[in-house]
Short mmCIF file of C-alpha atoms and ligand atoms in Angstrom, two decimals:
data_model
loop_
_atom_site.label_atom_id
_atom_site.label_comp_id
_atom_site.label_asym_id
_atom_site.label_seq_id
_atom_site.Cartn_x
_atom_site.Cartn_y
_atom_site.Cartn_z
CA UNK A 1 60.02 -25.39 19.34
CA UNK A 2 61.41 -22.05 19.17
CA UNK A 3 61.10 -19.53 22.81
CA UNK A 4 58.87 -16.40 22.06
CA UNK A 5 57.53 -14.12 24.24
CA UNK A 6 54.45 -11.67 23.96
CA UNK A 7 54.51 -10.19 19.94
CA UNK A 8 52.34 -7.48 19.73
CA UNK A 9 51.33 -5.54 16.49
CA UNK A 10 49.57 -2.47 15.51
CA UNK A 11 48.11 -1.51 11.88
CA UNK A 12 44.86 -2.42 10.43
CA UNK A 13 43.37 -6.14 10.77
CA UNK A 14 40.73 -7.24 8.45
CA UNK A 15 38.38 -10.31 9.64
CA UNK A 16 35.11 -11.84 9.55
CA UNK A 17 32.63 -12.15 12.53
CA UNK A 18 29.30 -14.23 13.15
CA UNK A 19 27.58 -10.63 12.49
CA UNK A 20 29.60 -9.22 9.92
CA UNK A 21 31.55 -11.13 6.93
CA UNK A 22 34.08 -8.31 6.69
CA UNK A 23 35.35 -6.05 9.60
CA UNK A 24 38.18 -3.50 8.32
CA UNK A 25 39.74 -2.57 12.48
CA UNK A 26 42.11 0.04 11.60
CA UNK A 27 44.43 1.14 13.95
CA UNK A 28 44.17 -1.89 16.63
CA UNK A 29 46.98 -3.54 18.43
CA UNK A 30 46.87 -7.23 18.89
CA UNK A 31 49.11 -9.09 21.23
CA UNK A 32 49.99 -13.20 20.91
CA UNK A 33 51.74 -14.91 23.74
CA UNK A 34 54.31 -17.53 23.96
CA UNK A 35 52.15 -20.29 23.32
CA UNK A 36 50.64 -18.53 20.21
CA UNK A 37 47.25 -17.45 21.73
CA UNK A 38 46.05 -13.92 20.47
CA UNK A 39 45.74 -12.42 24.38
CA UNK A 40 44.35 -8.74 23.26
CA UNK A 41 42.84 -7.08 20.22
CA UNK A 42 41.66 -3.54 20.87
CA UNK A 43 41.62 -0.13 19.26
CA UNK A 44 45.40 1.77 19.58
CA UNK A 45 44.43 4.07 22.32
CA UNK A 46 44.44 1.39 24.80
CA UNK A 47 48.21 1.21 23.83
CA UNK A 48 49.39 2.21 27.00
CA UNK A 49 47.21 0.74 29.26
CA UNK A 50 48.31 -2.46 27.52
CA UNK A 51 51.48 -2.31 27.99
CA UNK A 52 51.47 -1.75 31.60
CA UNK A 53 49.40 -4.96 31.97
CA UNK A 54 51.24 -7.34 29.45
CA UNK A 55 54.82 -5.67 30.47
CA UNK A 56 56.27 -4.59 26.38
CA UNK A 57 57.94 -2.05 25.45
CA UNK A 58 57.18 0.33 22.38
CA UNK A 59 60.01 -0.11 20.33
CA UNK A 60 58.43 -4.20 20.59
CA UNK A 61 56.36 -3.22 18.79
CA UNK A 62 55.31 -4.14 15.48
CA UNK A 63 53.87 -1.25 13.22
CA UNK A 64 52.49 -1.87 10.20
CA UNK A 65 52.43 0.41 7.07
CA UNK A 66 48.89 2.13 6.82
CA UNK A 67 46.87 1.81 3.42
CA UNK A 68 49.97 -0.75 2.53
CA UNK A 69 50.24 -3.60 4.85
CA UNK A 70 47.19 -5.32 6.96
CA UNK A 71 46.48 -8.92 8.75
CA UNK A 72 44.18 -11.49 7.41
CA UNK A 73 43.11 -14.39 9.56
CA UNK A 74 44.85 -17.52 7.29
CA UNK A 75 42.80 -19.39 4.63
CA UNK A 76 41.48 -22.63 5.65
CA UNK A 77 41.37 -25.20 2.93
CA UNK A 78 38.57 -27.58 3.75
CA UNK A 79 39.25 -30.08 0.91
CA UNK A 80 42.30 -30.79 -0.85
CA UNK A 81 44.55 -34.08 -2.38
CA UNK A 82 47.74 -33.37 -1.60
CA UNK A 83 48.99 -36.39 -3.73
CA UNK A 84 47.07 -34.83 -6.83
CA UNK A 85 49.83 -31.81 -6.33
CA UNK A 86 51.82 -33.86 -9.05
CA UNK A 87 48.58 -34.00 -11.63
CA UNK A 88 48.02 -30.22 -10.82
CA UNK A 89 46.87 -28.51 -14.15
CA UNK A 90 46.78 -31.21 -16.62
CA UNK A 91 44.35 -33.60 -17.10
CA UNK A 92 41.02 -31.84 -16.73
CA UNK A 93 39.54 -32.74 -20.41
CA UNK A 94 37.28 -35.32 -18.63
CA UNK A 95 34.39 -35.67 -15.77
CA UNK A 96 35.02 -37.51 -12.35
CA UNK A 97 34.47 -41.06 -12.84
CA UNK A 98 36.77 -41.86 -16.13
CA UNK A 99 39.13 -39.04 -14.82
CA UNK A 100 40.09 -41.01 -11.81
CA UNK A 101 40.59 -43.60 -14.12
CA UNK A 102 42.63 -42.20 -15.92
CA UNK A 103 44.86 -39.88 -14.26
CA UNK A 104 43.98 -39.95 -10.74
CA UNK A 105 44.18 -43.82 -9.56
CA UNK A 106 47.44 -44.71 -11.38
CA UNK A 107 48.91 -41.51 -9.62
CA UNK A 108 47.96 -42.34 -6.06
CA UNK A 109 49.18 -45.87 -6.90
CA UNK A 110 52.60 -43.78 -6.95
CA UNK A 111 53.03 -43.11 -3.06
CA UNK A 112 54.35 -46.80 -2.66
CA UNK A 113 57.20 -45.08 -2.99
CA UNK A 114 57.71 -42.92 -0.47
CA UNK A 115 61.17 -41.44 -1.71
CA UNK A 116 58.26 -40.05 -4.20
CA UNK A 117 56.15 -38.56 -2.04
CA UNK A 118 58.51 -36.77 0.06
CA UNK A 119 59.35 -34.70 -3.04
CA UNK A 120 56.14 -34.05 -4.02
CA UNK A 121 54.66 -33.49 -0.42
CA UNK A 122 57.28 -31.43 0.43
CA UNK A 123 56.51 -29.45 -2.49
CA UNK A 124 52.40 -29.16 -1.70
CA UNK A 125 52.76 -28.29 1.83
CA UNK A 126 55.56 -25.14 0.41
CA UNK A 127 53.45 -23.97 -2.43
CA UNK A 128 49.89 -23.79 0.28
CA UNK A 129 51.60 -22.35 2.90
CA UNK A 130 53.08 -19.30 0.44
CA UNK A 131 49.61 -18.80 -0.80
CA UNK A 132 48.48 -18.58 2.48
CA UNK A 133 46.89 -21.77 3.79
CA UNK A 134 47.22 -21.97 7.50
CA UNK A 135 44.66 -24.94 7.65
CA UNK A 136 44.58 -27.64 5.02
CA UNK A 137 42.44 -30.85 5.46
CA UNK A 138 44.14 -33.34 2.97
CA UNK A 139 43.36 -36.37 1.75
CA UNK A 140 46.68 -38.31 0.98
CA UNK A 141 46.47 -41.64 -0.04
CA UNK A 142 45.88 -45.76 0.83
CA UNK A 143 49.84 -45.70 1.81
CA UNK A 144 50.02 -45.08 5.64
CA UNK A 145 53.99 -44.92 5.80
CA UNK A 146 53.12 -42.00 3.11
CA UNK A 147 50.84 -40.55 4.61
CA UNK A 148 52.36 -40.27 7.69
CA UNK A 149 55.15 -38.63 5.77
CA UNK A 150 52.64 -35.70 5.00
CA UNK A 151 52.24 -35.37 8.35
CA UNK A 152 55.91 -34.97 9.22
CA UNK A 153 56.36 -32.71 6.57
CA UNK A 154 53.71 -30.45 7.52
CA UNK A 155 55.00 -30.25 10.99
CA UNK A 156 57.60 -29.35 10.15
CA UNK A 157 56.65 -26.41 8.06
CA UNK A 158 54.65 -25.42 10.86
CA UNK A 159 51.07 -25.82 8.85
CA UNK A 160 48.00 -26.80 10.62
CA UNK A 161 46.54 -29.60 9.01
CA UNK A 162 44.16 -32.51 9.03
CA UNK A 163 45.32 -35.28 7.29
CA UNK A 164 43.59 -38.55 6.12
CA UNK A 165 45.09 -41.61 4.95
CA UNK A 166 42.81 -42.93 2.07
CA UNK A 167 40.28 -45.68 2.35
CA UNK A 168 38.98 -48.01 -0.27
CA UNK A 169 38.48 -51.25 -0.90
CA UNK A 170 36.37 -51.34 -4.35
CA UNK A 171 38.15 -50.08 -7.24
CA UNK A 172 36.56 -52.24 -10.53
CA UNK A 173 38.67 -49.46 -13.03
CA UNK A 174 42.04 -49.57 -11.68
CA UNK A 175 42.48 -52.73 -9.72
CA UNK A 176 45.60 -52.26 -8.50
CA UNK A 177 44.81 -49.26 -6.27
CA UNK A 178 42.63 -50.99 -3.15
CA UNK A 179 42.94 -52.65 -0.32
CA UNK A 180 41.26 -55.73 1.32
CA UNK A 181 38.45 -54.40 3.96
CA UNK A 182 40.17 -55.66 6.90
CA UNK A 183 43.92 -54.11 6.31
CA UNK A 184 42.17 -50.95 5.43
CA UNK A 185 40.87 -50.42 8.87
CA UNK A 186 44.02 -51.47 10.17
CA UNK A 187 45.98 -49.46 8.71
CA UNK A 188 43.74 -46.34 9.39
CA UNK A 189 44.25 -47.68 13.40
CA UNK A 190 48.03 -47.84 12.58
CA UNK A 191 47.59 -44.36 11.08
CA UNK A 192 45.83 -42.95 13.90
CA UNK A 193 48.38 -44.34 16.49
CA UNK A 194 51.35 -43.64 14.80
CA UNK A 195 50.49 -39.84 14.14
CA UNK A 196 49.60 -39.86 18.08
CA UNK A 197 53.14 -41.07 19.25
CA UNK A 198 54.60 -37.98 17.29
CA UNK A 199 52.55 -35.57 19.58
CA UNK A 200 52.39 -33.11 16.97
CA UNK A 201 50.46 -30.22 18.07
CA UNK A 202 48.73 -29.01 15.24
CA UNK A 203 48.43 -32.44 13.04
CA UNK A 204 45.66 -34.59 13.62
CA UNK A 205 44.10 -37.57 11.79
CA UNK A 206 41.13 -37.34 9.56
CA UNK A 207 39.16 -41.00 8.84
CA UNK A 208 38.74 -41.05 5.24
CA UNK A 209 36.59 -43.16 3.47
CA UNK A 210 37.06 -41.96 -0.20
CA UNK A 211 33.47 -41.84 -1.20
CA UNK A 212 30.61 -44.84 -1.05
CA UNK A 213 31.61 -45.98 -4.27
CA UNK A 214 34.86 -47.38 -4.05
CA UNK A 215 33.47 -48.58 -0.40
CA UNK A 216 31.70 -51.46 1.08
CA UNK A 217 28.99 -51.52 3.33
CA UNK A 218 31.33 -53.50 5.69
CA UNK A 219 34.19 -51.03 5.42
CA UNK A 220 32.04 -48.23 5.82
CA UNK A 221 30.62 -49.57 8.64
CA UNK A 222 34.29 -50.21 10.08
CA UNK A 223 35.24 -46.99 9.58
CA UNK A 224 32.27 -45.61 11.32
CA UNK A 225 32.37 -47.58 14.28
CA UNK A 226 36.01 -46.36 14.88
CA UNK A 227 35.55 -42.88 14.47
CA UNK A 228 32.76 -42.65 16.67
CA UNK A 229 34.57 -44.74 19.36
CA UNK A 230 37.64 -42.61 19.48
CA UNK A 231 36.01 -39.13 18.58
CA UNK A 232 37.95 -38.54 15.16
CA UNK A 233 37.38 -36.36 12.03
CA UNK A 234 35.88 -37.47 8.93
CA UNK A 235 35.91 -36.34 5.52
CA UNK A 236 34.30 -37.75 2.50
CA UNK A 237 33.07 -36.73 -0.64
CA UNK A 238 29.29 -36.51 -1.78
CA UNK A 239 27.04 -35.99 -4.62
CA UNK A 240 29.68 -34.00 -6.91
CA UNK A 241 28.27 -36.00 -10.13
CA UNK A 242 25.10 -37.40 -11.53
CA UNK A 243 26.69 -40.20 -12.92
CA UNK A 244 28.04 -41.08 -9.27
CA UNK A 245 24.55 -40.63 -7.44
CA UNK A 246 23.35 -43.09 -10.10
CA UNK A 247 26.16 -45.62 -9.19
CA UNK A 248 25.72 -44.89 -5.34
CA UNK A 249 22.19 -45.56 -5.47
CA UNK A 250 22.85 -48.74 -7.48
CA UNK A 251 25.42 -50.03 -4.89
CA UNK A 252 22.97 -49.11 -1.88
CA UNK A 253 19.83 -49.61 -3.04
CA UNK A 254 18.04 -49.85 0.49
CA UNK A 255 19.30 -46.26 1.46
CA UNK A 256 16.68 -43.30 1.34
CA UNK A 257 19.31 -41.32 -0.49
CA UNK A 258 23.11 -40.11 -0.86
CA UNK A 259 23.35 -38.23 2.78
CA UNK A 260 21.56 -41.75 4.67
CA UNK A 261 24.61 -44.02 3.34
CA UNK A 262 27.36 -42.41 5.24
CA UNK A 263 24.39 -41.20 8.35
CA UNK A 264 23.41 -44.98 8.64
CA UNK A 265 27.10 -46.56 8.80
CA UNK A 266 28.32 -43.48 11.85
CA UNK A 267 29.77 -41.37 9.43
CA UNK A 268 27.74 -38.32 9.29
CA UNK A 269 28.49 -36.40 12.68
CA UNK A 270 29.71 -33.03 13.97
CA UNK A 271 33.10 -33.55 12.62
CA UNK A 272 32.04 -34.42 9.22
CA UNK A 273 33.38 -32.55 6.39
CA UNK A 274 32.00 -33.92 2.96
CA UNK A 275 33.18 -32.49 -0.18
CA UNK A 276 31.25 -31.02 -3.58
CA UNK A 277 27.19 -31.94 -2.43
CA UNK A 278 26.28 -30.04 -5.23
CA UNK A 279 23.37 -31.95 -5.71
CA UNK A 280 22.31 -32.69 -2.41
CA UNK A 281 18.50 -32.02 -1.48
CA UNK A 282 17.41 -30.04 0.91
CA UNK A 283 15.91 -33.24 2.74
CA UNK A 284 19.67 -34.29 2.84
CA UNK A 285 20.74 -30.64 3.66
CA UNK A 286 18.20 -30.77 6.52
CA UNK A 287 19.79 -33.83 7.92
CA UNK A 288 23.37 -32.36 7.51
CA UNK A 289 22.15 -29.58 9.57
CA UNK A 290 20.71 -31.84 12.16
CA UNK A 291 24.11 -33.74 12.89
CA UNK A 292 26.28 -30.75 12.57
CA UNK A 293 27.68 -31.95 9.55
CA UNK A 294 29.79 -29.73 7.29
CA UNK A 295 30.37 -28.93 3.27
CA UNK A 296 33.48 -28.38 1.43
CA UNK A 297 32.39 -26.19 -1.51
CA UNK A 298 34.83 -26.68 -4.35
CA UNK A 299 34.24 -24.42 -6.87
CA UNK A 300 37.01 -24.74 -9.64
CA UNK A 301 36.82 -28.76 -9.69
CA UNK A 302 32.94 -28.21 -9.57
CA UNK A 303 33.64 -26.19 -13.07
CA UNK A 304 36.84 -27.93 -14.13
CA UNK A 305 35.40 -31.79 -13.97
CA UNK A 306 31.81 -30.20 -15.17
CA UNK A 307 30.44 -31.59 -11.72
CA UNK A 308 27.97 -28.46 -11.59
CA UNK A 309 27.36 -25.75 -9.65
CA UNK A 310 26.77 -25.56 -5.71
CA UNK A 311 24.10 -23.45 -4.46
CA UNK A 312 25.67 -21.93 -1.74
CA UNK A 313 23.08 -19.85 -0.01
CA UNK A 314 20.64 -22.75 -0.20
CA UNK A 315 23.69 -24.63 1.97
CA UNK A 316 23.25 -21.50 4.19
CA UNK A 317 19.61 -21.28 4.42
CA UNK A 318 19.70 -24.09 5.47
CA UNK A 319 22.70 -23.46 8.32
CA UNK A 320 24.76 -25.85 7.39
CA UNK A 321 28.79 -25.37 7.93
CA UNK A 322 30.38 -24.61 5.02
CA UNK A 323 34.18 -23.80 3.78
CA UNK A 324 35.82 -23.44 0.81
CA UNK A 325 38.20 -26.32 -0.97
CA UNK A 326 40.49 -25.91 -3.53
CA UNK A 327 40.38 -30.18 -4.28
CA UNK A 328 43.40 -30.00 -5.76
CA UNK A 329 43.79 -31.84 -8.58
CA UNK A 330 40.22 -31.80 -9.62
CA UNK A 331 40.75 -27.77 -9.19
CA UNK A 332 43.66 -26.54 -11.02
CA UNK A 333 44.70 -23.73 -8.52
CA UNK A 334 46.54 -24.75 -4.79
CA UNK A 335 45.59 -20.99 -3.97
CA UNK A 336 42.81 -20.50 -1.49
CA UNK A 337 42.34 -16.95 -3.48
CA UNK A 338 41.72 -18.82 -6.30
CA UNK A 339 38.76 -20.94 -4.62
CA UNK A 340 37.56 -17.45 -3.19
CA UNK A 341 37.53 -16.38 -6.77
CA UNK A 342 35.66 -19.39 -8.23
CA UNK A 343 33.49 -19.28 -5.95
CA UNK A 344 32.15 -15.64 -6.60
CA UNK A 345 31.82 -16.60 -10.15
CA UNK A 346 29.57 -19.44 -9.26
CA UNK A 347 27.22 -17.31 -6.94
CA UNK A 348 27.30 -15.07 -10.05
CA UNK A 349 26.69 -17.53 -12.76
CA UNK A 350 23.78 -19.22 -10.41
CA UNK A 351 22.23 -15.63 -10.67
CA UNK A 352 22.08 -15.19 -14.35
CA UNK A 353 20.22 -18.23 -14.68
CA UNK A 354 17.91 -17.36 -11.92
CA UNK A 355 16.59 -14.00 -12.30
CA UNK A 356 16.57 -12.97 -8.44
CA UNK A 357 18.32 -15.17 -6.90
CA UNK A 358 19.88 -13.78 -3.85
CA UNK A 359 23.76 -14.49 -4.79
CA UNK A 360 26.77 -14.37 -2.25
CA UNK A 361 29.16 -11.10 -1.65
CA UNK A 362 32.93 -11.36 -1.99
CA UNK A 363 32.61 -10.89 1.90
CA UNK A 364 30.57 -13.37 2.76
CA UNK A 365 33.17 -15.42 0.68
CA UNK A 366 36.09 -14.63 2.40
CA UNK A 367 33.60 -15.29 5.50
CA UNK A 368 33.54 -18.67 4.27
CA UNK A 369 37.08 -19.16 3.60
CA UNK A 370 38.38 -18.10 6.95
CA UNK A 371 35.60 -18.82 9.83
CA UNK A 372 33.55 -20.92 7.53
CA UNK A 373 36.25 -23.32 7.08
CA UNK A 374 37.15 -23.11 10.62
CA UNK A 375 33.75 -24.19 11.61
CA UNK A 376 33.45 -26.69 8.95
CA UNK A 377 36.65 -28.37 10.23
CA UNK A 378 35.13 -27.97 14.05
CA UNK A 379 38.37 -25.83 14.78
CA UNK A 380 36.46 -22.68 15.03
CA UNK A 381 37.43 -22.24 19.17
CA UNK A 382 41.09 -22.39 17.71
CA UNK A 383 41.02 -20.44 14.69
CA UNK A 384 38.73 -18.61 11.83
CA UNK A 385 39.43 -14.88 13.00
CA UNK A 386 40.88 -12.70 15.28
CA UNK A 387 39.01 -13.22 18.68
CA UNK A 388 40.74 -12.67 21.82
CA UNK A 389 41.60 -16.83 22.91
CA UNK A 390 42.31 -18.06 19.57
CA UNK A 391 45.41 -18.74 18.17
CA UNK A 392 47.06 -16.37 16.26
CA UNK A 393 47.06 -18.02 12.11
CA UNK A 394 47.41 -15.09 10.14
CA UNK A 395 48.77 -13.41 6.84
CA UNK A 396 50.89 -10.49 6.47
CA UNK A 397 49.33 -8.76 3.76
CA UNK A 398 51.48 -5.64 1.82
CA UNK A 399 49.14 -4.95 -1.50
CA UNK A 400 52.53 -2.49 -2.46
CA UNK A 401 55.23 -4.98 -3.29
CA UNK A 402 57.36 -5.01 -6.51
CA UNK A 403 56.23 -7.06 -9.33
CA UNK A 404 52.65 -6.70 -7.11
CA UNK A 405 50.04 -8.59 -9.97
CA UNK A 406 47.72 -5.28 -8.90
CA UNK A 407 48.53 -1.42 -9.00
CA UNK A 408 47.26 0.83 -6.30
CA UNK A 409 45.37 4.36 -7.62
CA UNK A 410 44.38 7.24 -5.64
CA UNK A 411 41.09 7.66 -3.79
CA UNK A 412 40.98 4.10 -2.83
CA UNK A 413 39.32 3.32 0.25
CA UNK A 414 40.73 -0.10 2.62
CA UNK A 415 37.81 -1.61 1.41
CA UNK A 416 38.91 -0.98 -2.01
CA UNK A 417 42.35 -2.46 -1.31
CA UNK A 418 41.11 -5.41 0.19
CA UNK A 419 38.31 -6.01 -2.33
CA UNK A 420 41.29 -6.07 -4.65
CA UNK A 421 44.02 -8.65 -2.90
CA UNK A 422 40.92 -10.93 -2.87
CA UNK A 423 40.66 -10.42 -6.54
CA UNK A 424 43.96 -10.24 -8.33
CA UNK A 425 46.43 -10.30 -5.04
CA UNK A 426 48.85 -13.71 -5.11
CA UNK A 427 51.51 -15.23 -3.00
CA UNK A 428 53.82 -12.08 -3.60
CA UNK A 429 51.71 -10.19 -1.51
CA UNK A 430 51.71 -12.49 1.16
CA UNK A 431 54.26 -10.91 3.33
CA UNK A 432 54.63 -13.18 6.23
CA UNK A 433 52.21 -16.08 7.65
CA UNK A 434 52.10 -17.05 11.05
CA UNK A 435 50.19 -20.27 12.47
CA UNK A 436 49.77 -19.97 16.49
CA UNK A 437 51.69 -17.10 16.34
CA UNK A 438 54.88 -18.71 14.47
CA UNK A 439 56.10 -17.43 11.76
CA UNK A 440 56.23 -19.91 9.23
CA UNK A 441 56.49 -17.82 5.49
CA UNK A 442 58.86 -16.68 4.38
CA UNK A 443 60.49 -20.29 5.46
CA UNK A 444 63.15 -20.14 8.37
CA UNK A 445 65.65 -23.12 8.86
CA UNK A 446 64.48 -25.87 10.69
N1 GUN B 501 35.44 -38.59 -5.59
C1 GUN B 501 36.14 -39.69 -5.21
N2 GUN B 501 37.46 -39.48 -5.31
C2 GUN B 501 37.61 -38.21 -5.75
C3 GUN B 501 38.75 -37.40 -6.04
O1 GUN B 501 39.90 -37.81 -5.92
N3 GUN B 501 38.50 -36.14 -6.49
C4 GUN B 501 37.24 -35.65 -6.63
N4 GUN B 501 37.07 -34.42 -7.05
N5 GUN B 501 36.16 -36.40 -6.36
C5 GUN B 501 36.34 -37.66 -5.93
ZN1 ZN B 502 38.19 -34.34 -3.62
#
């Protein structure tokens, strides 16, 4: 890894707090050290007395261009396929169940062949990181070799990730994409302990049982037991479709509901993220909130499969973690701005049809998809803002680019400018990204 010393920037940096979704800090100065930690974050006029303490120079200094250019913490992208990258954008005339049939299954059954998923891997872990996804937690497939080549991959680009190889061993559609119970949970130990001999430092296993139908009791149980022994991440999905609590509940029948299935076999803890819940209860919410567990809201494959629509501020009445997903392919857009987008017009759709209901901001949003995620993924003493002792994952905003998919008018305020990245900003105005202080967009030679 590459030698750098303190970096220290000044300009404006926008970020989200416990008390407040969006804090607009102009003129501050931040300083990162070698090993990517943000070490200070104060207003300018403590320039000096910085200096003399951290030992840097002005001209070190990195100035950013007022009203133009301004930090963001990175996007975290609590729930995304990054083998459905090569469906991305087609395939959306159905709902979940016969869509994995059709297009999702055969494509996962692809990543046998790992000369395959190097291309398209390669080309997932690119197009997130340009949009600005610092964090992704992906589910890749049943093929460890593969999936262990998403990890290398995203190493190598520098991203942060979570990655799960895939786990099931019930598939009555598409028979030829499962596994037997036993090499399932083998292969998820082989996972596990190959990932750990590459001593990646931002890459860490996720156990992923795909969702209770396409798993048995026994594997479930398997999986459980494992994760709990050796203190790993878990993702899942949950209650995204009506049709798939009905087949849930037929398959366990002796469970109290959706939420007790994966609580009864270990898998519902602290590290938990579960995707969709859209139609969880609030007796299940009160139980994820009990355990610590977390949601993934995915808004455009919530309205692209027809899955429905989460109620988010019942998730947060409830206090229970939540972060934003893309779920590529399900959604159509790799772009955490698009999910931030979606995700206001479900708050807003939620409130037409309820007359008073108490819909989210586009700051609590962006809460969500920074600290939210960060917290959902229990890497919130790591990342999620810009708190002195975190590591430094941020984007380079410059909202005055050429060919900018925005124009800027006079008499706007920073919140203004902000308000309006979220809204029609893309990857062209993401400058520069930086994940524990490395620079890893635009892409530098490895
Ligand atoms: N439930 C089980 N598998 C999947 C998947 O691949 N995508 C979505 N959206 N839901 C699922
Ligand atoms: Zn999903």
């Amino acid at each position: 890894s590459q030698e750098r010393s303190l970096q220290v920037f000044t300009g404006t940096f926008v970020h989200s707090t416990q008390v407040s979704p969006v804090q607009i800090l102009n003129d501050h100065i931040l300083g990162v050290d070698k090993n990517g930690k943000i070490v200070f974050f104060e207003a300018s006029d403590k320039e000096e007395k910085l200096s003399e303490t951290w030992h840097f120079n002005k001209k070190d200094i990195r100035v950013l261009q007022p009203m133009k250019e301004f930090f963001i913490p990175g996007l975290v992208d609590t729930h995304i396929h990054a083998s459905q990258y090569s469906n991305i954008g087609t395939g959306l005339d159905l709902t979940l169940l016969p869509w994995l049939t059709k297009y999702t299954f055969p494509v996962e059954a692809k990543y046998k062949d790992l000369k395959f998923a190097e291309d398209i891997y390669t080309k997932v872990v690119e197009r997130t990181l340009k949009n600005g996804t610092t964090t992704a937690c992906y589910f890749a497939t049943i093929h460890t070799d593969a999936s262990l080549k998403l990890c290398d991959i995203v190493d190598n680009y520098g991203q942060r990730a979570l990655v799960g190889k895939v786990c099931m061993d019930i598939n009555d559609t598409f028979h030829k994409y499962k596994e037997e119970t036993s090499h399932s949970l083998e292969e998820t130990q082989r996972f596990v302990t190959e990932l750990a001999k590459r001593k990646y430092p931002r890459v860490k296993p996720i156990v992923t049982p795909r969702f209770a139908a396409s798993c048995s009791s026994e594997l479930l149980k398997q999986l459980g037991l494992f994760a709990k022994h050796n203190n790993l991440h878990i993702q899942s999905h949950i209650s995204e479709t009506r049709p798939e609590l009905e087949i849930t509940k037929r398959l366990f029948e002796k469970y109290e509901n959706y939420t007790d299935v994966y609580y009864q076999h270990n898998l519902l803890t602290d590290k938990t993220v579960m995707a969709h819940g859209v139609y969880l209860s609030d007796e299940e919410l009160k139980v994820f909130h009990r355990e610590g567990a977390a949601i993934s809201h995915c808004p455009n494959s919530n309205i692209s499969l027809c899955s429905g629509l989460l109620d988010m501020r019942n998730v947060l009445k409830h206090q229970v973690k939540v972060g934003l997903g893309t779920d590529v392919s399900g959604g159509y857009s790799a772009s955490m701005l698009d999910a931030i987008r979606r995700a206001i017009d479900t708050t807003k759709i939620l409130s037409v049809q309820s007359p008073g209901y108490e819909k989210l901001s586009y700051k609590e949003i962006f809460r969500i998809a920074t600290l939210g995620g960060s917290q959902a993924l229990g890497l919130d003493k790591l990342i999620g803002n810009f708190e002195v002792g975190k590591e430094f994952d941020a984007l380079l905003i410059n909202v005055d680019v050429p060919n900018s998919a925005f124009e800027m008018f006079p008499g706007e305020t920073n919140e203004d400018i902000f308000q309006k990245f979220l809204l029609l900003g893309d990857d062209r105005n993401i400058e520069e990204v930086y994940v524990a202080g490395k620079q890893v967009v635009p892409f530098l030679e490895s």
